[in-house]
């Protein structure tokens, strides 16, 4: 059974204070690892898909990296508008469904 | 471009009443469709998914059901709601075999059962 664990559960940062969110996973044949951003009361917004170890993707202040056991979402010089819950998920080669982690709630204070 | 519409956005229903949430996807054909539930402070739970018209798979036994009467339409229903059915319901879609099966979500529907 695929498993995804995200840490920390909550993270408070000062504006400009860079940090990383962790997503540890076990999966029977990784098809893709996904990062989403979710604002309160809204559906998750797709950020990145990573397919193989060593891959990196960037979008504005966010950079996602992938190893064989975990993924990191690096946030460089965050701003208050980056405050949200960040979700990680994996898909295996066998099926159509994603397995989600519990999320990391990020709060960036001005 | 593809878009997903989900309604109603918010509803308050009494225990024992029926439920119907509707979702449509535009700009793609034969998508995989999904219903997720997110309870307060908890992760996403897959309820149903569909790979085609009339093809529904259930992931969690409950008093909810799903139907796919048209290629891009997905409906979540209940005949009699329970208090435990309260939560945030999300419809989602993906293109089979594309981009690792990346799933895209709608804006969600808040259901409060009273």
CSV table of C-alpha atoms in Angstrom, one decimal:
chain,number,residue,atom,x,y,z
A,1,UNK,CA,0.0,0.0,0.0
A,2,UNK,CA,1.3,3.4,-1.0
A,3,UNK,CA,2.0,5.8,1.9
A,4,UNK,CA,2.8,9.6,2.0
A,5,UNK,CA,3.9,11.4,5.2
A,6,UNK,CA,4.4,15.2,5.2
A,7,UNK,CA,6.3,17.2,7.8
A,8,UNK,CA,6.0,19.4,9.6
A,9,UNK,CA,2.3,19.6,10.1
A,10,UNK,CA,2.5,23.3,10.5
A,11,UNK,CA,5.3,25.8,9.8
A,12,UNK,CA,5.5,29.5,10.8
A,13,UNK,CA,8.0,31.7,9.0
A,14,UNK,CA,8.8,35.3,8.9
A,15,UNK,CA,8.6,37.0,5.5
A,16,UNK,CA,11.9,36.4,3.7
A,17,UNK,CA,12.8,33.4,5.9
A,18,UNK,CA,13.5,30.5,3.5
A,19,UNK,CA,12.6,26.9,4.5
A,20,UNK,CA,11.7,23.5,3.2
A,21,UNK,CA,8.7,21.2,3.4
A,22,UNK,CA,9.2,17.4,3.4
A,23,UNK,CA,7.2,14.6,1.8
A,24,UNK,CA,8.3,11.1,2.5
A,25,UNK,CA,6.8,8.3,0.5
A,26,UNK,CA,6.7,4.6,-0.2
A,27,UNK,CA,5.1,3.5,-3.5
A,28,UNK,CA,5.2,0.4,-5.6
A,29,UNK,CA,6.6,1.9,-8.8
A,30,UNK,CA,6.4,5.7,-8.8
A,31,UNK,CA,4.5,7.1,-11.7
A,32,UNK,CA,4.5,10.6,-10.4
A,33,UNK,CA,4.8,12.7,-7.3
A,34,UNK,CA,2.6,15.8,-7.1
A,35,UNK,CA,2.6,19.0,-5.1
A,36,UNK,CA,-0.6,21.1,-4.6
A,37,UNK,CA,-1.3,24.3,-2.8
A,38,UNK,CA,-4.7,24.7,-1.0
A,39,UNK,CA,-6.1,27.9,0.2
A,40,UNK,CA,-8.7,27.8,3.0
A,41,UNK,CA,-12.1,26.9,1.6
A,42,UNK,CA,-10.9,26.2,-1.9
A,43,UNK,CA,-9.9,23.2,-4.0
A,44,UNK,CA,-6.2,22.2,-4.3
A,45,UNK,CA,-4.3,24.0,-7.0
A,46,UNK,CA,-1.8,22.0,-8.9
A,47,UNK,CA,1.8,23.1,-8.7
A,48,UNK,CA,4.2,20.4,-9.9
A,49,UNK,CA,4.6,16.8,-11.1
A,50,UNK,CA,7.9,15.1,-10.6
A,51,UNK,CA,8.6,11.7,-12.3
A,52,UNK,CA,12.0,10.5,-11.3
A,53,UNK,CA,14.8,10.9,-8.7
A,54,UNK,CA,17.0,13.9,-9.4
A,55,UNK,CA,14.3,15.9,-11.1
A,56,UNK,CA,13.7,19.5,-10.0
A,57,UNK,CA,10.9,22.0,-11.0
A,58,UNK,CA,10.6,25.7,-10.1
A,59,UNK,CA,7.8,28.2,-10.0
A,60,UNK,CA,8.4,31.7,-8.7
A,61,UNK,CA,9.6,31.2,-5.1
A,62,UNK,CA,8.9,27.5,-5.0
A,63,UNK,CA,11.3,24.7,-6.0
A,64,UNK,CA,10.4,21.0,-5.8
A,65,UNK,CA,13.0,18.2,-5.7
A,66,UNK,CA,12.7,14.4,-5.7
A,67,UNK,CA,14.8,11.5,-4.4
A,68,UNK,CA,13.9,7.8,-4.3
A,69,UNK,CA,12.3,8.2,-0.8
A,70,UNK,CA,11.3,11.8,-0.4
A,71,UNK,CA,10.5,15.1,-2.0
A,72,UNK,CA,11.2,18.6,-0.8
A,73,UNK,CA,9.3,21.8,-1.5
A,74,UNK,CA,11.8,24.7,-1.0
A,75,UNK,CA,10.4,28.1,-0.4
A,76,UNK,CA,12.8,30.9,-1.0
A,77,UNK,CA,12.2,34.3,0.6
A,78,UNK,CA,8.5,33.6,1.2
A,79,UNK,CA,5.8,36.3,1.3
A,80,UNK,CA,2.6,36.4,3.3
A,81,UNK,CA,0.6,35.4,0.1
A,82,UNK,CA,2.5,32.0,0.2
A,83,UNK,CA,0.5,31.1,3.3
A,84,UNK,CA,-1.5,28.0,2.5
A,85,UNK,CA,-1.6,24.3,3.0
A,86,UNK,CA,0.8,22.4,0.7
A,87,UNK,CA,-0.2,18.8,-0.2
A,88,UNK,CA,1.9,16.1,-1.6
A,89,UNK,CA,0.6,13.0,-3.4
A,90,UNK,CA,2.0,10.0,-5.3
A,91,UNK,CA,0.6,7.8,-8.0
A,92,UNK,CA,1.9,4.3,-8.8
A,93,UNK,CA,2.2,2.5,-12.1
A,94,UNK,CA,-0.8,0.2,-11.3
A,95,UNK,CA,-3.7,2.6,-11.0
A,96,UNK,CA,-5.4,5.9,-11.6
A,97,UNK,CA,-5.6,7.1,-8.0
A,98,UNK,CA,-3.4,9.4,-6.0
A,99,UNK,CA,-2.4,8.8,-2.4
A,100,UNK,CA,-2.2,12.1,-0.5
A,101,UNK,CA,-0.3,13.1,2.6
A,102,UNK,CA,-1.9,15.1,5.4
A,103,UNK,CA,-0.4,18.4,4.3
A,104,UNK,CA,1.8,21.1,5.8
A,105,UNK,CA,0.1,24.3,6.8
A,106,UNK,CA,2.4,27.2,6.1
A,107,UNK,CA,2.0,30.6,7.7
A,108,UNK,CA,4.2,33.5,6.6
A,109,UNK,CA,4.1,36.6,8.8
A,110,UNK,CA,5.0,40.0,7.5
B,1,UNK,CA,-8.2,25.0,-21.9
B,2,UNK,CA,-9.9,22.6,-19.5
B,3,UNK,CA,-12.2,23.9,-16.8
B,4,UNK,CA,-14.1,22.1,-14.1
B,5,UNK,CA,-17.4,23.4,-12.5
B,6,UNK,CA,-18.8,22.1,-9.3
B,7,UNK,CA,-22.1,23.1,-7.6
B,8,UNK,CA,-23.6,24.1,-5.3
B,9,UNK,CA,-20.7,25.8,-3.5
B,10,UNK,CA,-22.3,25.6,-0.1
B,11,UNK,CA,-25.3,23.8,1.3
B,12,UNK,CA,-26.8,23.1,4.7
B,13,UNK,CA,-29.0,20.0,4.8
B,14,UNK,CA,-30.9,18.3,7.6
B,15,UNK,CA,-30.2,14.8,8.7
B,16,UNK,CA,-32.1,12.3,6.6
B,17,UNK,CA,-32.5,14.6,3.6
B,18,UNK,CA,-31.2,13.7,0.1
B,19,UNK,CA,-28.0,15.1,-1.5
B,20,UNK,CA,-27.0,15.9,-5.0
B,21,UNK,CA,-23.7,17.5,-5.9
B,22,UNK,CA,-22.9,18.0,-9.6
B,23,UNK,CA,-19.7,18.4,-11.5
B,24,UNK,CA,-18.9,19.0,-15.2
B,25,UNK,CA,-15.6,19.2,-17.0
B,26,UNK,CA,-15.1,21.2,-20.2
B,27,UNK,CA,-12.3,21.2,-22.8
B,28,UNK,CA,-11.4,17.5,-22.7
B,29,UNK,CA,-13.0,14.2,-23.6
B,30,UNK,CA,-13.1,10.9,-21.8
B,31,UNK,CA,-11.5,12.1,-18.6
B,32,UNK,CA,-11.1,10.1,-15.4
B,33,UNK,CA,-13.4,11.7,-12.8
B,34,UNK,CA,-13.1,11.6,-9.0
B,35,UNK,CA,-15.0,12.6,-5.9
B,36,UNK,CA,-12.9,13.3,-2.8
B,37,UNK,CA,-14.0,14.4,0.7
B,38,UNK,CA,-11.9,16.5,3.1
B,39,UNK,CA,-13.1,16.6,6.7
B,40,UNK,CA,-12.1,19.5,8.8
B,41,UNK,CA,-8.3,19.4,9.5
B,42,UNK,CA,-7.9,16.1,7.7
B,43,UNK,CA,-6.5,14.9,4.5
B,44,UNK,CA,-8.2,14.0,1.2
B,45,UNK,CA,-10.2,10.8,1.1
B,46,UNK,CA,-11.1,9.3,-2.3
B,47,UNK,CA,-14.7,8.4,-2.4
B,48,UNK,CA,-15.4,7.4,-6.0
B,49,UNK,CA,-13.7,7.4,-9.4
B,50,UNK,CA,-14.8,6.8,-12.9
B,51,UNK,CA,-13.0,5.9,-16.1
B,52,UNK,CA,-16.0,6.2,-18.3
B,53,UNK,CA,-19.8,6.6,-18.7
B,54,UNK,CA,-21.6,4.3,-16.2
B,55,UNK,CA,-18.3,3.0,-14.8
B,56,UNK,CA,-18.0,3.8,-11.1
B,57,UNK,CA,-15.6,2.4,-8.5
B,58,UNK,CA,-16.2,3.0,-4.8
B,59,UNK,CA,-13.2,3.3,-2.5
B,60,UNK,CA,-15.1,3.7,0.8
B,61,UNK,CA,-18.3,2.0,1.9
B,62,UNK,CA,-20.9,4.6,3.0
B,63,UNK,CA,-24.3,5.9,2.2
B,64,UNK,CA,-23.1,7.9,-0.7
B,65,UNK,CA,-23.3,7.0,-4.4
B,66,UNK,CA,-22.0,8.4,-7.6
B,67,UNK,CA,-23.1,8.4,-11.2
B,68,UNK,CA,-21.7,9.4,-14.5
B,69,UNK,CA,-24.6,9.9,-16.9
B,70,UNK,CA,-22.5,11.7,-19.5
B,71,UNK,CA,-18.8,11.7,-20.5
B,72,UNK,CA,-18.0,14.9,-18.6
B,73,UNK,CA,-20.6,14.9,-15.9
B,74,UNK,CA,-20.2,13.3,-12.4
B,75,UNK,CA,-22.8,13.4,-9.7
B,76,UNK,CA,-22.5,12.6,-6.0
B,77,UNK,CA,-25.7,11.6,-4.3
B,78,UNK,CA,-27.2,10.3,-1.1
B,79,UNK,CA,-30.7,9.2,-0.3
B,80,UNK,CA,-30.4,10.0,3.5
B,81,UNK,CA,-27.7,12.2,4.9
B,82,UNK,CA,-25.9,11.5,8.2
B,83,UNK,CA,-24.2,14.0,10.4
B,84,UNK,CA,-20.9,12.3,9.6
B,85,UNK,CA,-21.4,13.3,5.9
B,86,UNK,CA,-20.5,16.9,6.7
B,87,UNK,CA,-17.3,18.0,5.0
B,88,UNK,CA,-15.7,19.6,2.0
B,89,UNK,CA,-16.4,17.6,-1.2
B,90,UNK,CA,-14.1,18.0,-4.2
B,91,UNK,CA,-14.6,16.9,-7.8
B,92,UNK,CA,-11.5,16.3,-9.8
B,93,UNK,CA,-10.5,15.1,-13.3
B,94,UNK,CA,-7.4,13.7,-15.0
B,95,UNK,CA,-6.5,12.7,-18.6
B,96,UNK,CA,-5.7,9.0,-18.6
B,97,UNK,CA,-2.1,8.2,-19.1
B,98,UNK,CA,-1.1,11.9,-19.4
B,99,UNK,CA,1.4,13.7,-17.1
B,100,UNK,CA,1.5,10.9,-14.6
B,101,UNK,CA,-2.2,11.1,-14.2
B,102,UNK,CA,-2.1,14.6,-12.7
B,103,UNK,CA,-5.4,15.4,-11.0
B,104,UNK,CA,-7.0,18.8,-11.2
B,105,UNK,CA,-9.6,19.9,-8.7
B,106,UNK,CA,-12.7,21.9,-8.7
B,107,UNK,CA,-13.5,24.6,-6.2
B,108,UNK,CA,-15.3,22.3,-3.8
B,109,UNK,CA,-18.7,22.1,-2.1
B,110,UNK,CA,-19.1,22.7,1.6
B,111,UNK,CA,-21.8,20.4,3.1
B,112,UNK,CA,-23.1,20.9,6.6
B,113,UNK,CA,-25.5,18.3,7.8
B,114,UNK,CA,-27.6,19.6,10.8
